[in-house]
Amino acid sequence: SEFNEELRRRLLEGEYFGIPTGFGEFDKILGGLRKEKLIVISGLTNVGKTSFALNMALNLADAKRSVLFFSLEMPPIDIVKKVMMLKTNLSNDSLKDIKDPSDELTKVDMALKSFNLKDDIPMYLYSGTGEVKFEILSGVAELAVRRFGAQAIFVDHLHYFVKNYNNLTGETSKLVREIKALARKLEIP
């Protein structure tokens, strides 16, 4: 059948079934970001979950794949700062400890000249204010797909959607089901 031939070709050529994230080992295990799938990155505080997700989003955007980064933790300007740090391989600590800033500032200036978040890469940012509801995420996601052709959506800090921490497991399970249904509806990861 046609499906079997396509499957065989992809397996023989080592082609991913989903969108490559730019993290080879991650893509080998998951096959890239696949349509209609939900991937949850979980871990302790301050281990780099947001940076990892933002790096994946940036890798997709650098490959000219439109992405939405939905953050409830940081305003867009902070996300842009974080993106600039990733693009220049600088950290906040390295900027604080600069003795001769000319080298580091040259890196930043070069990155700023060659990188404009709005014009050069298709990365769209949303940072909500006020009450957090799944309906807002759903509406923003649908708009991003319809208007900007978003091929992947990253949601930072799912726990902000939880209203009743006494029923954390139940509410989180419901939210995951809703987001997975949204991914299926929009046919994106």
CSV table of C-alpha atoms in Angstrom, one decimal:
chain,number,residue,atom,x,y,z
A,1,SER,CA,0.0,0.0,0.0
A,2,GLU,CA,1.0,3.6,-0.3
A,3,PHE,CA,1.2,4.0,3.5
A,4,ASN,CA,3.5,1.0,3.8
A,5,GLU,CA,5.8,2.4,1.0
A,6,GLU,CA,6.0,5.8,2.7
A,7,LEU,CA,6.7,4.2,6.1
A,8,ARG,CA,9.4,2.1,4.6
A,9,ARG,CA,11.0,5.0,2.8
A,10,ARG,CA,11.0,7.1,5.9
A,11,LEU,CA,12.5,4.4,8.1
A,12,LEU,CA,15.2,3.5,5.6
A,13,GLU,CA,16.2,7.2,5.1
A,14,GLY,CA,16.0,7.9,8.8
A,15,GLU,CA,13.5,10.7,8.2
A,16,TYR,CA,11.5,12.1,11.1
A,17,PHE,CA,7.8,11.8,11.1
A,18,GLY,CA,7.5,15.2,12.7
A,19,ILE,CA,9.1,18.6,12.6
A,20,PRO,CA,12.8,18.4,13.6
A,21,THR,CA,13.4,20.4,16.8
A,22,GLY,CA,17.2,20.9,16.3
A,23,PHE,CA,17.9,18.5,19.1
A,24,GLY,CA,19.1,15.4,17.4
A,25,GLU,CA,18.8,12.9,20.2
A,26,PHE,CA,15.4,14.3,21.2
A,27,ASP,CA,14.2,13.9,17.6
A,28,LYS,CA,15.5,10.4,17.4
A,29,ILE,CA,13.5,9.4,20.4
A,30,LEU,CA,10.3,11.2,19.6
A,31,GLY,CA,10.5,11.5,15.8
A,32,GLY,CA,10.4,15.3,16.0
A,33,LEU,CA,7.3,17.3,16.9
A,34,ARG,CA,4.4,15.3,15.3
A,35,LYS,CA,1.1,16.7,14.3
A,36,GLU,CA,-1.7,16.3,16.8
A,37,LYS,CA,0.6,15.4,19.6
A,38,LEU,CA,1.2,17.0,23.0
A,39,ILE,CA,4.7,16.9,24.6
A,40,VAL,CA,5.0,17.9,28.2
A,41,ILE,CA,8.4,19.0,29.5
A,42,SER,CA,8.4,18.6,33.2
A,43,GLY,CA,11.1,19.1,35.9
A,44,LEU,CA,12.2,21.0,39.0
A,45,THR,CA,12.3,24.7,39.2
A,46,ASN,CA,15.2,26.5,37.4
A,47,VAL,CA,16.5,23.5,35.5
A,48,GLY,CA,16.0,25.1,32.0
A,49,LYS,CA,12.5,23.9,30.9
A,50,THR,CA,11.6,27.3,29.4
A,51,SER,CA,15.0,27.8,27.8
A,52,PHE,CA,14.8,24.3,26.3
A,53,ALA,CA,11.3,25.0,24.9
A,54,LEU,CA,12.3,28.4,23.7
A,55,ASN,CA,15.3,26.9,22.0
A,56,MET,CA,13.1,24.4,20.2
A,57,ALA,CA,10.7,27.2,19.1
A,58,LEU,CA,13.6,29.3,17.9
A,59,ASN,CA,15.1,26.4,16.0
A,60,LEU,CA,11.8,25.9,14.2
A,61,ALA,CA,11.5,29.6,13.5
A,62,ASP,CA,15.0,29.7,12.2
A,63,ALA,CA,14.0,27.0,9.8
A,64,LYS,CA,11.2,29.3,8.7
A,65,ARG,CA,8.5,27.3,10.4
A,66,SER,CA,5.9,29.6,12.0
A,67,VAL,CA,5.6,29.1,15.8
A,68,LEU,CA,3.6,30.5,18.7
A,69,PHE,CA,5.2,30.8,22.1
A,70,PHE,CA,2.4,31.2,24.7
A,71,SER,CA,4.0,32.3,28.0
A,72,LEU,CA,2.2,33.1,31.2
A,73,GLU,CA,5.5,33.5,33.1
A,74,MET,CA,7.3,36.3,31.1
A,75,PRO,CA,6.2,39.4,29.2
A,76,PRO,CA,7.2,39.4,25.5
A,77,ILE,CA,10.1,41.8,26.1
A,78,ASP,CA,11.6,39.2,28.5
A,79,ILE,CA,11.1,36.4,26.0
A,80,VAL,CA,12.9,38.6,23.4
A,81,LYS,CA,15.7,39.2,25.8
A,82,LYS,CA,16.0,35.4,26.4
A,83,VAL,CA,16.0,34.8,22.7
A,84,MET,CA,18.7,37.3,22.2
A,85,MET,CA,20.8,35.6,24.9
A,86,LEU,CA,20.3,32.3,23.1
A,87,LYS,CA,21.2,33.8,19.8
A,88,THR,CA,24.4,35.4,21.1
A,89,ASN,CA,25.4,32.5,23.5
A,90,LEU,CA,25.5,35.0,26.3
A,91,SER,CA,24.0,34.5,29.8
A,92,ASN,CA,22.7,37.1,32.3
A,93,ASP,CA,25.7,36.2,34.5
A,94,SER,CA,28.2,36.9,31.7
A,95,LEU,CA,26.7,40.3,31.1
A,96,LYS,CA,26.9,41.2,34.8
A,97,ASP,CA,30.6,40.3,35.0
A,98,ILE,CA,31.9,42.0,31.9
A,99,LYS,CA,35.1,43.9,32.6
A,100,ASP,CA,35.8,44.9,29.0
A,101,PRO,CA,32.4,45.1,27.5
A,102,SER,CA,33.5,45.7,23.9
A,103,ASP,CA,33.7,42.0,22.9
A,104,GLU,CA,30.4,41.0,24.4
A,105,LEU,CA,28.6,44.1,23.2
A,106,THR,CA,30.0,43.5,19.7
A,107,LYS,CA,28.3,40.1,19.8
A,108,VAL,CA,25.1,41.6,21.0
A,109,ASP,CA,25.2,44.4,18.4
A,110,MET,CA,25.9,41.9,15.6
A,111,ALA,CA,23.1,39.7,16.7
A,112,LEU,CA,20.7,42.7,16.9
A,113,LYS,CA,21.6,43.8,13.4
A,114,SER,CA,21.2,40.3,12.0
A,115,PHE,CA,18.1,39.4,14.0
A,116,ASN,CA,14.7,41.0,14.1
A,117,LEU,CA,12.1,38.8,15.9
A,118,LYS,CA,9.2,40.2,13.8
A,119,ASP,CA,10.7,40.3,10.4
A,120,ASP,CA,13.3,37.6,10.1
A,121,ILE,CA,11.8,34.6,11.8
A,122,PRO,CA,8.2,33.6,12.1
A,123,MET,CA,7.9,33.5,15.9
A,124,TYR,CA,4.9,34.9,17.6
A,125,LEU,CA,4.6,35.7,21.3
A,126,TYR,CA,1.6,35.8,23.6
A,127,SER,CA,1.8,36.8,27.2
A,128,GLY,CA,-1.6,37.0,28.8
A,129,THR,CA,-2.8,39.2,31.5
A,130,GLY,CA,-5.6,38.7,33.9
A,131,GLU,CA,-7.5,35.5,34.3
A,132,VAL,CA,-6.0,32.5,32.6
A,133,LYS,CA,-8.5,30.2,30.8
A,134,PHE,CA,-8.2,27.4,28.3
A,135,GLU,CA,-10.6,29.3,26.0
A,136,ILE,CA,-8.0,32.1,25.7
A,137,LEU,CA,-5.2,29.6,24.8
A,138,SER,CA,-7.6,28.0,22.3
A,139,GLY,CA,-8.5,31.3,20.7
A,140,VAL,CA,-4.9,32.5,20.4
A,141,ALA,CA,-3.8,29.1,19.0
A,142,GLU,CA,-6.5,29.1,16.4
A,143,LEU,CA,-5.7,32.6,15.4
A,144,ALA,CA,-2.0,31.8,15.2
A,145,VAL,CA,-2.7,28.8,12.9
A,146,ARG,CA,-5.2,30.6,10.7
A,147,ARG,CA,-3.6,34.0,10.4
A,148,PHE,CA,0.2,33.3,10.8
A,149,GLY,CA,0.3,29.6,9.6
A,150,ALA,CA,1.7,28.4,13.0
A,151,GLN,CA,3.0,24.9,12.7
A,152,ALA,CA,3.7,24.4,16.4
A,153,ILE,CA,2.6,26.0,19.6
A,154,PHE,CA,4.6,26.1,22.8
A,155,VAL,CA,2.8,26.7,26.1
A,156,ASP,CA,5.0,27.8,29.0
A,157,HIS,CA,3.9,27.0,32.5
A,158,LEU,CA,0.7,24.9,32.2
A,159,HIS,CA,0.1,25.1,36.0
A,160,TYR,CA,-1.2,28.7,35.6
A,161,PHE,CA,-4.3,27.2,34.1
A,162,VAL,CA,-5.1,25.3,37.2
A,163,LYS,CA,-7.6,27.0,39.5
A,164,ASN,CA,-8.1,24.5,42.3
A,165,TYR,CA,-4.8,23.2,43.7
A,166,ASN,CA,-6.7,20.9,46.0
A,167,ASN,CA,-7.6,19.0,42.8
A,168,LEU,CA,-4.3,19.5,40.9
A,169,THR,CA,-4.2,16.1,39.3
A,170,GLY,CA,-7.8,16.2,38.1
A,171,GLU,CA,-7.5,19.7,36.7
A,172,THR,CA,-4.1,19.0,35.1
A,173,SER,CA,-5.5,15.9,33.5
A,174,LYS,CA,-8.5,17.8,32.1
A,175,LEU,CA,-6.2,20.5,30.8
A,176,VAL,CA,-3.9,18.0,29.1
A,177,ARG,CA,-6.9,16.4,27.4
A,178,GLU,CA,-8.2,19.8,26.2
A,179,ILE,CA,-4.8,20.8,24.8
A,180,LYS,CA,-4.4,17.4,23.1
A,181,ALA,CA,-7.9,17.8,21.5
A,182,LEU,CA,-6.9,21.3,20.4
A,183,ALA,CA,-3.7,20.0,18.8
A,184,ARG,CA,-5.7,17.4,16.9
A,185,LYS,CA,-8.2,20.0,15.8
A,186,LEU,CA,-5.5,22.3,14.6
A,187,GLU,CA,-3.4,19.4,13.3
A,188,ILE,CA,-0.2,20.8,14.9
A,189,PRO,CA,2.1,19.8,17.7
